[in-house]
Tab-separated table of C-alpha atoms in Angstrom:
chain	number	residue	atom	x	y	z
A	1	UNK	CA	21.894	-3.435	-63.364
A	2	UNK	CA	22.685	0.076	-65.168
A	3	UNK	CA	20.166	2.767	-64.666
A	4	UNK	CA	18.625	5.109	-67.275
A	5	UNK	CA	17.274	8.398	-66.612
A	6	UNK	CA	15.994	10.828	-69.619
A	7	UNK	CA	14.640	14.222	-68.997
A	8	UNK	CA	12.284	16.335	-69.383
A	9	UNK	CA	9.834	13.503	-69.739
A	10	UNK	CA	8.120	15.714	-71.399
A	11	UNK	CA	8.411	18.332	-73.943
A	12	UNK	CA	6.347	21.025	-76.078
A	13	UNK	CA	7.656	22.931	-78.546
A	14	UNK	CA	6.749	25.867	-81.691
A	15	UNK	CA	7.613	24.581	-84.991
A	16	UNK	CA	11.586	26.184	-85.421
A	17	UNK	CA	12.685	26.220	-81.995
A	18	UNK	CA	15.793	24.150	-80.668
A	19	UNK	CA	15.556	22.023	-77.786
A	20	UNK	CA	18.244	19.770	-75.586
A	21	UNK	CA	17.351	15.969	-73.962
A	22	UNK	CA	19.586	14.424	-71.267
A	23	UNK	CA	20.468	10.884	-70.652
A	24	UNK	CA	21.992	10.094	-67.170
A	25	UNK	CA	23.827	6.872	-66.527
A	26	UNK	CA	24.902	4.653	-63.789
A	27	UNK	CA	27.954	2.834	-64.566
A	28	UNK	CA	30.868	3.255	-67.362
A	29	UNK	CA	29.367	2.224	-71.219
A	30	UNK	CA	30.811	0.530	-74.277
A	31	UNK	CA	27.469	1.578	-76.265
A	32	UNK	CA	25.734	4.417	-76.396
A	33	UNK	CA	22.271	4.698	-78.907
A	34	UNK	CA	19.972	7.746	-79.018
A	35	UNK	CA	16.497	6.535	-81.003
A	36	UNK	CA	13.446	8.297	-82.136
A	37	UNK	CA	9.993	6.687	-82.078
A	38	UNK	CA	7.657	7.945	-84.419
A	39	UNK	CA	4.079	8.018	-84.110
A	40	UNK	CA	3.825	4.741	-86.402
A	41	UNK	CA	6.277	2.788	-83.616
A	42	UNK	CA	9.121	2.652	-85.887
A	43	UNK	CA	12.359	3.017	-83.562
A	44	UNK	CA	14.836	4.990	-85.962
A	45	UNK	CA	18.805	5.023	-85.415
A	46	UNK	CA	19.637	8.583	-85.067
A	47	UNK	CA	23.030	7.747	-83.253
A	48	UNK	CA	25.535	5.453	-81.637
A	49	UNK	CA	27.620	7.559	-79.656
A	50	UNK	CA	29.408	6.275	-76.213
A	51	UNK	CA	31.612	9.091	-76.434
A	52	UNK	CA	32.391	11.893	-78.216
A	53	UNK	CA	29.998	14.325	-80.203
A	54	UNK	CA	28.563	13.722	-83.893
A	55	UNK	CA	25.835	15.639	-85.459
A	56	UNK	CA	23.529	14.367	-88.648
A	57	UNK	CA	21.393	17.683	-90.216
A	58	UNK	CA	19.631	19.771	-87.701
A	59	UNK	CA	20.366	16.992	-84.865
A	60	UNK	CA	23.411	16.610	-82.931
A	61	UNK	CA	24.675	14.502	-80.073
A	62	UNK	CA	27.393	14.430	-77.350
A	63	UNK	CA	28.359	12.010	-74.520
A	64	UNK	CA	30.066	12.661	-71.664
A	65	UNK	CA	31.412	9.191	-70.672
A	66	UNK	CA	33.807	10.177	-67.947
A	67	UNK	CA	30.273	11.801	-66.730
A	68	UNK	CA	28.160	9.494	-67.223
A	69	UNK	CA	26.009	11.620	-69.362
A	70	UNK	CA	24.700	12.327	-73.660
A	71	UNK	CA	22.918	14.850	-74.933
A	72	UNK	CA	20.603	15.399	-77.555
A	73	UNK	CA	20.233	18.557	-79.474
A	74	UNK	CA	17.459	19.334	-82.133
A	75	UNK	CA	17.566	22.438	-83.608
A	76	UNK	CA	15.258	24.306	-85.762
A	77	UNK	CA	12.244	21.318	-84.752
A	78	UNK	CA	9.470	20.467	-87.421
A	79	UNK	CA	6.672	19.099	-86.658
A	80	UNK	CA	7.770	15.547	-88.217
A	81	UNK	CA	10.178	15.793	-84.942
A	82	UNK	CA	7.710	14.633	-82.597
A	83	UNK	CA	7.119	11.142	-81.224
A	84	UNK	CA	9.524	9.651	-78.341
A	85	UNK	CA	13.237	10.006	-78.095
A	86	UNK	CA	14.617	7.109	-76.074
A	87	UNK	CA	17.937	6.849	-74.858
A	88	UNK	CA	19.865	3.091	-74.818
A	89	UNK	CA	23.036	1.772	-73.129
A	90	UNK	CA	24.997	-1.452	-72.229
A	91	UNK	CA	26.939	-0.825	-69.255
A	92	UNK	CA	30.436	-2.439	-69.296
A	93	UNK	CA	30.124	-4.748	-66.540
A	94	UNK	CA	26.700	-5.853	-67.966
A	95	UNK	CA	27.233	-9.497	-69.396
A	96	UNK	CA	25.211	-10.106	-72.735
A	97	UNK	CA	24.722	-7.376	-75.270
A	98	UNK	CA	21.405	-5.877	-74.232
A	99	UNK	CA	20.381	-2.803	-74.596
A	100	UNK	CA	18.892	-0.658	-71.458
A	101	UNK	CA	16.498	1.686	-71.984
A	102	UNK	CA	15.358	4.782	-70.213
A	103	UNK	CA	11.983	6.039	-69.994
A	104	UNK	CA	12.140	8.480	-72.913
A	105	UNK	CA	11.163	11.931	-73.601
A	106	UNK	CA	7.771	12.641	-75.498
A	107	UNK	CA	8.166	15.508	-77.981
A	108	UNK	CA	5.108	17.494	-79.346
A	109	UNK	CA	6.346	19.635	-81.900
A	110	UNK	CA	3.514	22.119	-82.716
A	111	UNK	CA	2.578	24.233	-86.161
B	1	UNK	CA	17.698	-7.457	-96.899
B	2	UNK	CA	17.794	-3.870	-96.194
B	3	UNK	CA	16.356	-3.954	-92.577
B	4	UNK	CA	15.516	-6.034	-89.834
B	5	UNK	CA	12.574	-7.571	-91.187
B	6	UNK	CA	9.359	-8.677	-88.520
B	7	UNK	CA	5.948	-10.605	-89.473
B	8	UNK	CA	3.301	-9.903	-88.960
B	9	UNK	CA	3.264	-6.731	-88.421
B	10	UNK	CA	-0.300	-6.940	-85.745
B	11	UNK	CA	-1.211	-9.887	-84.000
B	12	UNK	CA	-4.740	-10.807	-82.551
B	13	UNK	CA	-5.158	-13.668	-80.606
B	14	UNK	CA	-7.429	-14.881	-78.086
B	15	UNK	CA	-6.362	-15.859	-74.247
B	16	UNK	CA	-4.892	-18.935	-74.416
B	17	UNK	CA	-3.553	-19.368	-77.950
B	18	UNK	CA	-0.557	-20.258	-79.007
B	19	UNK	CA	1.303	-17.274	-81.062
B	20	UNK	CA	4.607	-17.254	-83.007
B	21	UNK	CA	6.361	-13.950	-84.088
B	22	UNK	CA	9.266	-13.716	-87.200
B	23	UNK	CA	12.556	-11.726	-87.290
B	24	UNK	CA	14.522	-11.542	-90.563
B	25	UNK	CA	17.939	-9.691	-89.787
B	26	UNK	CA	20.206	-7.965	-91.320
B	27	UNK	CA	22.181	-9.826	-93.619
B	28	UNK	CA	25.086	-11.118	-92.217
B	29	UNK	CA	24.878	-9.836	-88.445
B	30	UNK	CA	26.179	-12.141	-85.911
B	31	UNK	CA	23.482	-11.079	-83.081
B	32	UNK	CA	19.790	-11.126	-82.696
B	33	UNK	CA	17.676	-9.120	-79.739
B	34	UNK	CA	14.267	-9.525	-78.480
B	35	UNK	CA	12.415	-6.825	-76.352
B	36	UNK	CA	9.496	-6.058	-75.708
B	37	UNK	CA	7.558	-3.034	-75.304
B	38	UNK	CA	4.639	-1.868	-73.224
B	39	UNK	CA	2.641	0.980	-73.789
B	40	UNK	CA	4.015	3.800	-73.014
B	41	UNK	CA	7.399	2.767	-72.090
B	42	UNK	CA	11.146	1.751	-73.287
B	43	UNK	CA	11.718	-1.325	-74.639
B	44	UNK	CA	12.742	-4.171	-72.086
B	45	UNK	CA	15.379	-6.747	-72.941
B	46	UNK	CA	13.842	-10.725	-73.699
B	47	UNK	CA	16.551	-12.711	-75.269
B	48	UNK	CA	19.751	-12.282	-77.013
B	49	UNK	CA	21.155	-14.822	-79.894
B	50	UNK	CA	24.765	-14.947	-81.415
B	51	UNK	CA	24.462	-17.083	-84.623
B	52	UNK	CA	22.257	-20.299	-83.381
B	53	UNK	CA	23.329	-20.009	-79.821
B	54	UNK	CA	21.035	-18.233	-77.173
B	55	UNK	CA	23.377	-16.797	-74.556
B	56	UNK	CA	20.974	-14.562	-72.635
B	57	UNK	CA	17.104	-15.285	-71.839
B	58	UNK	CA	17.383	-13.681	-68.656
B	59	UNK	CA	14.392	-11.044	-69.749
B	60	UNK	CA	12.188	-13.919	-70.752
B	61	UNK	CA	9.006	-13.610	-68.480
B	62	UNK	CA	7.757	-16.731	-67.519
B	63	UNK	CA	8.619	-20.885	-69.286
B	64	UNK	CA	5.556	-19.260	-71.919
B	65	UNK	CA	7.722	-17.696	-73.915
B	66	UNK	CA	10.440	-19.729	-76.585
B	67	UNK	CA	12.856	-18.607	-78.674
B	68	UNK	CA	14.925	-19.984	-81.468
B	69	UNK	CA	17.266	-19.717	-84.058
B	70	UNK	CA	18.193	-22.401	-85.408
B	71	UNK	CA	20.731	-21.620	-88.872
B	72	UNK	CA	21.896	-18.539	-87.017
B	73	UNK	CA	19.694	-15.704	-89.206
B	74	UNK	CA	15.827	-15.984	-89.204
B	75	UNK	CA	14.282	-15.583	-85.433
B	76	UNK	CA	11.166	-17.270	-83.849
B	77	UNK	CA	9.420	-16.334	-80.701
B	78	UNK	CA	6.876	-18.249	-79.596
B	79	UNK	CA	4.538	-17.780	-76.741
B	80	UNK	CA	2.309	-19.967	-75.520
B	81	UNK	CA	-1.175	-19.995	-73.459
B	82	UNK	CA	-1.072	-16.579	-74.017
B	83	UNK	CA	-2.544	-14.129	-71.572
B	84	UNK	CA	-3.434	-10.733	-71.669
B	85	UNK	CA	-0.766	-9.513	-70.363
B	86	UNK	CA	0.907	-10.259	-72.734
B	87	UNK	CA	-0.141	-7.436	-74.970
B	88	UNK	CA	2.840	-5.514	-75.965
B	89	UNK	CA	4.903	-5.069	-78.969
B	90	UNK	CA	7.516	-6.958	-79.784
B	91	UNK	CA	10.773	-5.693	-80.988
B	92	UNK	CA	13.869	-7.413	-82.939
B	93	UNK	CA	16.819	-6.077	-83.256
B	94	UNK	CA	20.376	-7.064	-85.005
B	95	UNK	CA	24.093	-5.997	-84.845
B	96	UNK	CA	26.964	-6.824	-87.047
B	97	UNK	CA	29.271	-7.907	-84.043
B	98	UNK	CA	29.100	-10.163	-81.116
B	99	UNK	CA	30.673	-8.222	-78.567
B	100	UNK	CA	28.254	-5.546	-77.713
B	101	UNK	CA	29.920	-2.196	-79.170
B	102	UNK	CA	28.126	-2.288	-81.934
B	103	UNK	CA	24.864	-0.648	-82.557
B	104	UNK	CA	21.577	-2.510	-83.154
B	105	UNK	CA	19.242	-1.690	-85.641
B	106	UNK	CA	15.554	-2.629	-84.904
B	107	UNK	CA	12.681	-3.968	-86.866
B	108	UNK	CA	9.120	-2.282	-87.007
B	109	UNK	CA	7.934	-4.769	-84.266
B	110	UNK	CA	5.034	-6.971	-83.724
B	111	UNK	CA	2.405	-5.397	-82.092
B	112	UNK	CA	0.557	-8.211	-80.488
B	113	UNK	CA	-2.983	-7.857	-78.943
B	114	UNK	CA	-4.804	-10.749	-76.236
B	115	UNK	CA	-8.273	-10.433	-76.273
């Protein structure tokens, strides 16, 4: 099946600085989802994006589809950004509708 | 309603019992997901509905675990003689279409503990 790889795994930032995750992909996508889980569990919709680049506030995404890549960008991080950013695709060839996800990136967002 | 909707919210049961978990979707969305999530990593794929008919359970771990949906909208899973391992939260999910270019929306998840 379609691989997922997210980096840095890891991730420690000062309150106000910007900061970029990847998401590498195996195979060619018809949907794309970045999500943030907070420290409560809740998996939030920031976006659906298998191509193309939208941006919502101080986040922004692009994907790369021809290169099998996304992007996340957060700038100016509070401290209400941290928690785990996952990364979630269904490859084209992949029969059913689920969702593969990668390992995710954990964000500490210090004061 | 205005979210994918999961009862309860934390589960305790002991080794052996017999547990079943709720999803309420979205109004009106054709397809239902199930995955489930250890700690400390993504969420892995269990079972995937379109109205009433299950046309995936290719995730689901072992003849244990049951799902349904029977009017096409409100989700059961059921596992049974549950073991410890089967600690993990649980995670619905729901998307208008059927066709898998859609985006799912997920519930706040089950979080199920086997003593």
């Amino acid at each position: 099946g379609i691989q997922v790889e997210q980096s840095p795994p890891d991730l420690i930032l000062q309150e106000g600085a910007n900061s970029t995750l990847r998401c590498n992909f195996s195979d060619s996508v018809n949907n794309l989802q970045w999500f943030h889980q907070n420290p409560w569990g809740q998996l939030i919709n920031l976006f659906y994006i298998p191509s193309g680049t939208k941006q919502n506030g101080r986040l922004s995404a692009t994907t790369v589809a021809t290169e099998r890549y996304s992007l996340l960008y957060i700038s100016s991080s509070q401290t209400t950004d941290s928690g785990v950013y996952f990364c979630a695709v269904r490859g084209k060839e992949t029969s059913g509708s689920r969702l593969t996800f990668g390992e995710g990136t954990q964000l500490t967002v210090n004061p | 309603g205005a979210g994918v909707s999961q009862s309860p919210r934390y589960k305790v049961a002991k080794r052996g019992q017999d547990v079943a978990l709720r999803c309420d979707p979205i109004s009106g969305h054709v397809s239902l997901f199930w995955y489930q999530q250890a700690l400390g990593q993504g969420p892995e794929f269990l079972t995937y509905f379109q109205n009433e008919a299950q046309l995936d359970k290719s995730g689901l771990p072992s003849d244990r675990f049951f799902a349904e949906r029977p009017e096409g909208s409100v989700s059961t899973l059921k596992i049974q003689r549950t073991q410890q391992e089967d600690s993990a939260v649980y995670l619905c999910a729901s998307s208008l279409g059927g066709f898998g270019n859609q985006p799912q929306h997920f519930g706040d998840g089950t979080r199920l503990s086997i003593l």
